[in-house]
mmCIF file of C-alpha atoms in Angstrom:
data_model
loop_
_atom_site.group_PDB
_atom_site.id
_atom_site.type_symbol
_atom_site.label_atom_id
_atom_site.label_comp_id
_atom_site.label_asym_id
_atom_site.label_seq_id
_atom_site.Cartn_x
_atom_site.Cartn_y
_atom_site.Cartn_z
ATOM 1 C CA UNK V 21 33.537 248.881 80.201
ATOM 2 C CA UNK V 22 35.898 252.233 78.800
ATOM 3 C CA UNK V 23 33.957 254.142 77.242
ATOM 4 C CA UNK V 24 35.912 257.632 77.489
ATOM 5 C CA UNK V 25 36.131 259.658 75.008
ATOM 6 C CA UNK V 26 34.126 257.963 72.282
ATOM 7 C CA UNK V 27 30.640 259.025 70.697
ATOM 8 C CA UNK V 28 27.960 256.340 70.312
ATOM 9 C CA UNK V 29 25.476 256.775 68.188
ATOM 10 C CA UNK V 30 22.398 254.967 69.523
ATOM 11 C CA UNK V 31 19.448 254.599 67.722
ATOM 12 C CA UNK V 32 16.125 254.676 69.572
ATOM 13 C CA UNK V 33 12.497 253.350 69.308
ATOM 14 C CA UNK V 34 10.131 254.981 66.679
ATOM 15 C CA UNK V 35 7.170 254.191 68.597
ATOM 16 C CA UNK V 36 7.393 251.022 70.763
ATOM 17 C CA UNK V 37 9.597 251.410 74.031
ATOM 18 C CA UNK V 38 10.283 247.694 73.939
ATOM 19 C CA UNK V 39 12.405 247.995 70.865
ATOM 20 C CA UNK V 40 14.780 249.658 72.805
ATOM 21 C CA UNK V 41 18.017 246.849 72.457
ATOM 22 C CA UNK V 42 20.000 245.902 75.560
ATOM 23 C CA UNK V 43 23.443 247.421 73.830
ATOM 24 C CA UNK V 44 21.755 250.833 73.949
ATOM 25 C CA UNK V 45 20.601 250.492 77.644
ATOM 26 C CA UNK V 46 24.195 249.479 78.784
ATOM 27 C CA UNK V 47 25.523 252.600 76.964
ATOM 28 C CA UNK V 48 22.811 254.942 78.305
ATOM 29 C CA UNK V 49 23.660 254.242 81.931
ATOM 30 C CA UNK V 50 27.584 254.139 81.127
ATOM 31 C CA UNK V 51 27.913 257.437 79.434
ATOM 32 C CA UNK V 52 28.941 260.561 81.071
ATOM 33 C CA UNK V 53 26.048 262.792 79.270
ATOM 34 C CA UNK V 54 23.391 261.873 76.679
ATOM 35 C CA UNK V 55 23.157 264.574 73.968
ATOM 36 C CA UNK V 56 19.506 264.344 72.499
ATOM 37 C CA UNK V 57 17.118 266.095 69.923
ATOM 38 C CA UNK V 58 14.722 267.068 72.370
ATOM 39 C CA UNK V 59 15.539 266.936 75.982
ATOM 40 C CA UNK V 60 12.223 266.502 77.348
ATOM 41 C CA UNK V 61 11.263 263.376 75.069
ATOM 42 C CA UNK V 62 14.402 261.819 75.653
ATOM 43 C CA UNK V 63 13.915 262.553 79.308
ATOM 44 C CA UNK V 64 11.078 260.716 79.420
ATOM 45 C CA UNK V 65 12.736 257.794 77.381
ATOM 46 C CA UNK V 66 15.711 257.586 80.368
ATOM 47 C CA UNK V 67 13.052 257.887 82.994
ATOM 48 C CA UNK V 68 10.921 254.805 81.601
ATOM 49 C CA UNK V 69 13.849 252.850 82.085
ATOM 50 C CA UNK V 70 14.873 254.300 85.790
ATOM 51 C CA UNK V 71 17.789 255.678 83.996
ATOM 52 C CA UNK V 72 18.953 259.385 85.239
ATOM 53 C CA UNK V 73 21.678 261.389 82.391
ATOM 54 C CA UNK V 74 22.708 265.138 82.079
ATOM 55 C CA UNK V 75 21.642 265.813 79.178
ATOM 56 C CA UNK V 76 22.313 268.403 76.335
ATOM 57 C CA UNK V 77 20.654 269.581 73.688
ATOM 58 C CA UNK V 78 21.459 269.021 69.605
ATOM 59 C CA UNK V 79 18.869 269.648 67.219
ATOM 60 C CA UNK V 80 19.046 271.392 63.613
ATOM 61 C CA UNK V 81 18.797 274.737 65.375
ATOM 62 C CA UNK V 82 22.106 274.546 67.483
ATOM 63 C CA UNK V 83 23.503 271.478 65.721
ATOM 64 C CA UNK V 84 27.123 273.014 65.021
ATOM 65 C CA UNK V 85 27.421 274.745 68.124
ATOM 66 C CA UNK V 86 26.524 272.080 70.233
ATOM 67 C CA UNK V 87 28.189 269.948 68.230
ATOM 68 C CA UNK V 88 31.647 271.772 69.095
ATOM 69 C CA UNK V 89 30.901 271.706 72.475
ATOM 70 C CA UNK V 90 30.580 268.173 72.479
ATOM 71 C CA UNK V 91 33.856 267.565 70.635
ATOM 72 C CA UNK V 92 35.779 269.939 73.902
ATOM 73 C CA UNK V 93 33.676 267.100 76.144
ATOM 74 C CA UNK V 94 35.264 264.025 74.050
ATOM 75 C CA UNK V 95 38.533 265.438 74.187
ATOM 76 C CA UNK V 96 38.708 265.863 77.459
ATOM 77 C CA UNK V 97 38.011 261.835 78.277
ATOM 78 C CA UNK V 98 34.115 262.232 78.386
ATOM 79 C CA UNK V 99 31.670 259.483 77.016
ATOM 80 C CA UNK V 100 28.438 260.518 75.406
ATOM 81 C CA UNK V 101 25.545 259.225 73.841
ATOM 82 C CA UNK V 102 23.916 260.981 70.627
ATOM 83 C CA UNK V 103 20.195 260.468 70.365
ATOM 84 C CA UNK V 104 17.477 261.783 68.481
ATOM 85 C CA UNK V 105 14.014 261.849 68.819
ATOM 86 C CA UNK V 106 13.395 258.185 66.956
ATOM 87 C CA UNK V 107 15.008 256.051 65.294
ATOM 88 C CA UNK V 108 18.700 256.977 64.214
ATOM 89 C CA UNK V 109 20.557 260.032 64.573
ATOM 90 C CA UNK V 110 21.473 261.267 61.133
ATOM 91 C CA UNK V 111 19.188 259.889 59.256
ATOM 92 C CA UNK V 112 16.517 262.494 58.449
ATOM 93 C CA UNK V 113 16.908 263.733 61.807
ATOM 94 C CA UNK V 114 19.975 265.390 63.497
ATOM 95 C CA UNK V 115 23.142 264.225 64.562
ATOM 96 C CA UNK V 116 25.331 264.008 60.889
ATOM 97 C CA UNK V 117 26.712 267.287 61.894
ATOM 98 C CA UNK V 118 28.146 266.032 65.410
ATOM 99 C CA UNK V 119 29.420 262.685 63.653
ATOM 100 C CA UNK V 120 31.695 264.553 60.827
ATOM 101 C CA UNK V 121 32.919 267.017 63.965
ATOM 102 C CA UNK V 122 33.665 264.087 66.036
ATOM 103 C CA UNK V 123 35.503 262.257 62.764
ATOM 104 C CA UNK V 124 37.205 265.174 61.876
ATOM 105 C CA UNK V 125 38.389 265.661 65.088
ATOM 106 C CA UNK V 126 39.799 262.241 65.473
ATOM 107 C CA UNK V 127 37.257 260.842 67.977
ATOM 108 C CA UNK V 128 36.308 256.949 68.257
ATOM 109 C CA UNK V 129 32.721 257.371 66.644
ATOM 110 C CA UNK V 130 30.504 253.909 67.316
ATOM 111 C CA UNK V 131 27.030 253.103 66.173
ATOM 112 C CA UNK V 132 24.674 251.225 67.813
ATOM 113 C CA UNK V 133 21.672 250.604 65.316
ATOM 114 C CA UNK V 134 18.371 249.731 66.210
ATOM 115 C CA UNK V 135 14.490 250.679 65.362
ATOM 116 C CA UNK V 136 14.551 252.503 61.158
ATOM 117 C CA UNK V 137 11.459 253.489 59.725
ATOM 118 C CA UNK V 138 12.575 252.777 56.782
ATOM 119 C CA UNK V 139 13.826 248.868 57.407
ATOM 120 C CA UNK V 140 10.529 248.470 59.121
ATOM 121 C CA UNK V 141 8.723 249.574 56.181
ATOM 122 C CA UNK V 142 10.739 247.493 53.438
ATOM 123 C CA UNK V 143 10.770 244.534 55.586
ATOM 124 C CA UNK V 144 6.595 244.729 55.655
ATOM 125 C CA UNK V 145 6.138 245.874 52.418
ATOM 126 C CA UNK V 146 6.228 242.863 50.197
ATOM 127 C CA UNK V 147 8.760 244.516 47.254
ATOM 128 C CA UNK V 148 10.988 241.889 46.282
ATOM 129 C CA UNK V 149 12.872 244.313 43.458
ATOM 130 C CA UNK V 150 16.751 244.712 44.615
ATOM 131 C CA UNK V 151 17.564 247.632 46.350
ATOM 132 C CA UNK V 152 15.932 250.530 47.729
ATOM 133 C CA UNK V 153 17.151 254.758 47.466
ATOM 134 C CA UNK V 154 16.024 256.461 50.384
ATOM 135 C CA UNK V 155 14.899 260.318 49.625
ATOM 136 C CA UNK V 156 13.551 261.301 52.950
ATOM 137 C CA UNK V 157 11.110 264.494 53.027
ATOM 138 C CA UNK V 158 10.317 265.809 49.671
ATOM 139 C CA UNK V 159 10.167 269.165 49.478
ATOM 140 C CA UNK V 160 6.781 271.332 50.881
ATOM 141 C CA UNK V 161 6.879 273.507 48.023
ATOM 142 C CA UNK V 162 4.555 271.722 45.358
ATOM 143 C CA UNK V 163 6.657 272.952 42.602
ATOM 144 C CA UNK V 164 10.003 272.005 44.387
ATOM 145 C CA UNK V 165 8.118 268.437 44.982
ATOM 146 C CA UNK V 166 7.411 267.427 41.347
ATOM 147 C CA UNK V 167 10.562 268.251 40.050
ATOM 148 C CA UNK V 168 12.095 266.404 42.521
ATOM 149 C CA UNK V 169 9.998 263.253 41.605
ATOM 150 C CA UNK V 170 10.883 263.759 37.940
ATOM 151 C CA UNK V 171 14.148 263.644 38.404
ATOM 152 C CA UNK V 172 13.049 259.885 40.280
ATOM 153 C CA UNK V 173 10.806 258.784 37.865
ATOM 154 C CA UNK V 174 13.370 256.202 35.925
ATOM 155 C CA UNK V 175 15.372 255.173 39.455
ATOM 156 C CA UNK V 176 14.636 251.310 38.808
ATOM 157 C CA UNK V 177 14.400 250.534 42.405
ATOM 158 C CA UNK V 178 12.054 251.115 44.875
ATOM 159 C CA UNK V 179 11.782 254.445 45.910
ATOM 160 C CA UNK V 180 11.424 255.432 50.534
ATOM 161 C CA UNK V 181 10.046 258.539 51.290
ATOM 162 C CA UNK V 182 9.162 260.415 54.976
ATOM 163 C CA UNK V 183 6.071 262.376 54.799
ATOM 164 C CA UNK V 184 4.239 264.675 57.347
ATOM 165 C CA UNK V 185 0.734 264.119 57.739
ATOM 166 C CA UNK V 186 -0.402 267.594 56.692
ATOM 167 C CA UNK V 187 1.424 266.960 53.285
ATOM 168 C CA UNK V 188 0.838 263.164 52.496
ATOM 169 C CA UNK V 189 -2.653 264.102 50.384
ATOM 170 C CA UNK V 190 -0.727 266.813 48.088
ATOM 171 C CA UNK V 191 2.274 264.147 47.985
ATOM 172 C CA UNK V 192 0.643 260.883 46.900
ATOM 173 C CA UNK V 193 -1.291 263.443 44.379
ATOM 174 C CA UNK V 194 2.132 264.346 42.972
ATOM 175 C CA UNK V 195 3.235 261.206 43.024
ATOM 176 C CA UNK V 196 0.581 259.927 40.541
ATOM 177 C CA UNK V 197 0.888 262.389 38.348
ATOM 178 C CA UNK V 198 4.662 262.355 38.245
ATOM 179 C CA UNK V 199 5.687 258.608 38.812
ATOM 180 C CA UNK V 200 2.319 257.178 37.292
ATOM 181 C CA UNK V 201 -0.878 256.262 38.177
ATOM 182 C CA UNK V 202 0.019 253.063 37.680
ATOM 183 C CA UNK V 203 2.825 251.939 40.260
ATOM 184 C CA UNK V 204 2.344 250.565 43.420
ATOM 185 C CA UNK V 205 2.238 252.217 46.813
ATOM 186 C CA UNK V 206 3.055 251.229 50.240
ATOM 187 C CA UNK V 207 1.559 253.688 52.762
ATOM 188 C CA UNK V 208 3.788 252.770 56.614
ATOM 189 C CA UNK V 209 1.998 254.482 59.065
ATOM 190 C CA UNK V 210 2.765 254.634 62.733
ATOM 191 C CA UNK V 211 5.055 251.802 62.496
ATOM 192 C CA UNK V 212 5.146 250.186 66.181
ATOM 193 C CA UNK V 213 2.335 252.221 67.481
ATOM 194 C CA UNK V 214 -0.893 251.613 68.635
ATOM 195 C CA UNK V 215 -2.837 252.697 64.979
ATOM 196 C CA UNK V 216 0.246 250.742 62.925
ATOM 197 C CA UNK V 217 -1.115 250.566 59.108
ATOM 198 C CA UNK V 218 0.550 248.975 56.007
ATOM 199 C CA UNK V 219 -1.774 249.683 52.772
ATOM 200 C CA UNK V 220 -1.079 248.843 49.259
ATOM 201 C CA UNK V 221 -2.975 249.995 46.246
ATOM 202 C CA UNK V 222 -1.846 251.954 43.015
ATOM 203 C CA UNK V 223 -1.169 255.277 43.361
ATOM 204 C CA UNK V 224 -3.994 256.359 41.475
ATOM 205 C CA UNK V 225 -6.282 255.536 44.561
ATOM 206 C CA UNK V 226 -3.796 256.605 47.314
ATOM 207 C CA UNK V 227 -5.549 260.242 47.962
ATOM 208 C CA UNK V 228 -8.994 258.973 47.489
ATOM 209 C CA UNK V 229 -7.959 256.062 50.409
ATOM 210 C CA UNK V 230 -6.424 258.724 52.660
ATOM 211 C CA UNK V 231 -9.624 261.029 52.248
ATOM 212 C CA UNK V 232 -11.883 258.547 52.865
ATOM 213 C CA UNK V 233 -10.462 258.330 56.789
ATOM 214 C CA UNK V 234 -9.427 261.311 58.427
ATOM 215 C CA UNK V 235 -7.738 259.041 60.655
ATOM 216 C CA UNK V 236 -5.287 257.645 57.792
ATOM 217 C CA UNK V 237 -4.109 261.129 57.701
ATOM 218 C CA UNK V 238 -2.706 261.171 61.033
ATOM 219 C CA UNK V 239 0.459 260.297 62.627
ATOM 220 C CA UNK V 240 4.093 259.442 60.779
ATOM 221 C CA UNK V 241 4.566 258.149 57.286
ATOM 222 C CA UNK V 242 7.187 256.073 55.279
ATOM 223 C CA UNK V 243 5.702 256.423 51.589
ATOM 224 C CA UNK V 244 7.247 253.481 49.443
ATOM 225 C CA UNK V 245 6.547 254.035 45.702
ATOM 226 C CA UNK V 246 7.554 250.443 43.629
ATOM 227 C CA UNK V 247 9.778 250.803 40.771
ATOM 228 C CA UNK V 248 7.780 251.402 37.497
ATOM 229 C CA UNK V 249 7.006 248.185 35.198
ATOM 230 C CA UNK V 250 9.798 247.568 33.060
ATOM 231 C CA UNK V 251 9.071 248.037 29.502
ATOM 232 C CA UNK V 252 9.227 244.807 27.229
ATOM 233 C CA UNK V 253 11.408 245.663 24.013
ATOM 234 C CA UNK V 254 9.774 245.204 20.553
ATOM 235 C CA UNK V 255 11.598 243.289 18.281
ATOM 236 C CA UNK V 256 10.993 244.176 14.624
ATOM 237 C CA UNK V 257 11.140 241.476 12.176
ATOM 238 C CA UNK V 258 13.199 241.833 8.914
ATOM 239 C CA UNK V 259 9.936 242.747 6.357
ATOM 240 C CA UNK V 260 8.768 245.468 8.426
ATOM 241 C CA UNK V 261 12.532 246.857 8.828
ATOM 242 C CA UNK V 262 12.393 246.643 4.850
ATOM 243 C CA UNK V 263 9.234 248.093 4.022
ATOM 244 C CA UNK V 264 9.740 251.074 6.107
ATOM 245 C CA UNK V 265 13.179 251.635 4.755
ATOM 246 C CA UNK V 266 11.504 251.333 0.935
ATOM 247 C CA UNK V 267 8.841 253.665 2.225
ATOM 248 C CA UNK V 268 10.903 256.253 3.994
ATOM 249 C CA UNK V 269 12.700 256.414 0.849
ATOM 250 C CA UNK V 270 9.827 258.029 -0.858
ATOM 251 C CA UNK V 271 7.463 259.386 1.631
ATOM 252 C CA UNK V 272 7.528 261.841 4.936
ATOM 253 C CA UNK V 273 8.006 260.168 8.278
ATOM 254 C CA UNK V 274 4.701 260.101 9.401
ATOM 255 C CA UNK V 275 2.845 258.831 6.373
ATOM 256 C CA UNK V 276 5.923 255.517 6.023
ATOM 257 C CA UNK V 277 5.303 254.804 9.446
ATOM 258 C CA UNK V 278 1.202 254.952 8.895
ATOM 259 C CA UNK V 279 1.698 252.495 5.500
ATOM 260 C CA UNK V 280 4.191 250.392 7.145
ATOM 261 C CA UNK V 281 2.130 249.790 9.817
ATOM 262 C CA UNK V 282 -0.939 248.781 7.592
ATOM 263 C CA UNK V 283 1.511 246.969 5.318
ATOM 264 C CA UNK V 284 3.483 244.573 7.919
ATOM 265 C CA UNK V 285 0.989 244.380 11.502
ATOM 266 C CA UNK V 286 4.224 246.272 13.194
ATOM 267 C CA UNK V 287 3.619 247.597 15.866
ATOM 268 C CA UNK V 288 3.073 251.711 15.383
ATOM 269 C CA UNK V 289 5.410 252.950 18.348
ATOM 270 C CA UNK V 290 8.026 250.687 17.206
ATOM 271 C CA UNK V 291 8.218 251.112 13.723
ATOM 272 C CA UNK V 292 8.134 255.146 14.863
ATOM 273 C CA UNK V 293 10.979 254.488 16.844
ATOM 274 C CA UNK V 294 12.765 252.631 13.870
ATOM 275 C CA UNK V 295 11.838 255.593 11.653
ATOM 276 C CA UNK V 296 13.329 258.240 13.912
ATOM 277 C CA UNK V 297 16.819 256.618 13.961
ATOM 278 C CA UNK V 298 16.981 255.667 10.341
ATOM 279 C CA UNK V 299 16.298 259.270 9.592
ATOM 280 C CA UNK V 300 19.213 260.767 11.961
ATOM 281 C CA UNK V 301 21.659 258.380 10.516
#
């Protein structure tokens, strides 16, 4: 097999070594040098399967750098193998940086895909809404955090977060207050590993369930939040559209509304809703 001058892009296990695929074996021991997140983990990765690689190092630190350095490699007819820690390179983890270099540069760029956190986690979790939008890590700053659930709260699809364990209590807290106490949560933890959870529960009881376990604390987390209920449309019937309009006519917002409701059974939010628009136009 040829593989000079191209970049592969294998993913690797997120916890269990057996999920390694066969593909990314045969490219491992093919390639001239494996360029990987951390060069002791990966090491020990290689060695489990009596597989001995230079290897190089490209993490967020030296990304760019290394990254060039690997282009000057590909160029000159070498093969190599981008790896991160677990799972797949450039997603939440590095290796985006080396792709776009390789791409720009005009270099064969192949993927081999393998073990995601975040398939793992939707294929477990039970949500049968369409579509999923992957965030990642929130932000650590608390402030940062909620404002970048707000601007989440109305996505209509389920919702994938990455959390570290030192942040998941303030998180889930956010989440509730932001996204609603209400919606469902799917806490992933340690997917493939020994302690492997998958919870549900609303998110009003996630931080209570984590506290109650220092041990559900612990270890890597794919946070899936379920797309808020969708609301049910009123549908006001012709009456209550003309007593409110009679009303309004003759009294302040507030006080139609409060009659109309009395008057026609409508509901109060609706008829409020009705009221505000009739006004404007």
């Amino acid at each position: 097999m040829d593989h000079s001058g191209t970049l592969y892009v294998v993913a690797t296990p997120i916890g269990n070594l057996q999920d390694i695929s066969l593909r990314a074996l045969e490219v491992l021991k093919a390639v001239d040098v494996v360029a990987a997140e951390d060069t002791r983990h990966t090491s020990g990765l290689l060695s489990h399967f009596a597989i001995q690689k230079k290897l190089v190092a490209v993490h967020e630190h030296n990304e760019r750098r290394a990254g060039e350095q690997l282009i000057q490699r590909l160029q000159a007819g070498e093969s190599v193998a981008l790896v991160s820690d677990a799972g797949t390179p450039g997603v939440s983890d590095p290796g985006a940086v080396v792709v776009d270099l390789a791409h720009a540069a005009g270099i064969k760029v192949v993927p081999l895909p393998g073990a995601s956190a975040v398939v793992a986690a939707m294929s477990a979790s039970g949500v049968m809404t369409p579509g999923f939008q992957f965030y990642g890590f929130l932000p650590a700053s608390g402030s940062q955090r909620r404002s970048a659930l707000q601007s989440l709260a109305d996505v209509a699809v389920t919702l994938v977060f990455y959390e570290a364990p030192h942040r998941v209590l303030d998180s889930v807290e956010d989440m509730a207050t932001v996204l609603g106490q209400d919606r469902t949560l799917i806490i992933a933890r340690e997917l493939t590993k020994t302690f492997e959870t998958i919870h549900r529960l609303p998110l009003a009881q996630a931080k209570t369930w984590l506290e109650a376990d220092s041990n559900r604390q612990r270890g890597e987390f794919v946070l899936l939040v379920a797309p808020a209920p969708v609301k049910e449309a009123v549908v006001l019937d012709d009456e209550a559209v003309r007593v409110l309009t009679l009303l309004l006519a003759e009294l302040p917002l507030k006080q139609a509304v409060k009659l109309a409701t009395e008057i026609t059974g409508a509901k109060k939010n609706a008829l409020y809703e009705l009221a505000l628009s009739l006004k404007q136009s």
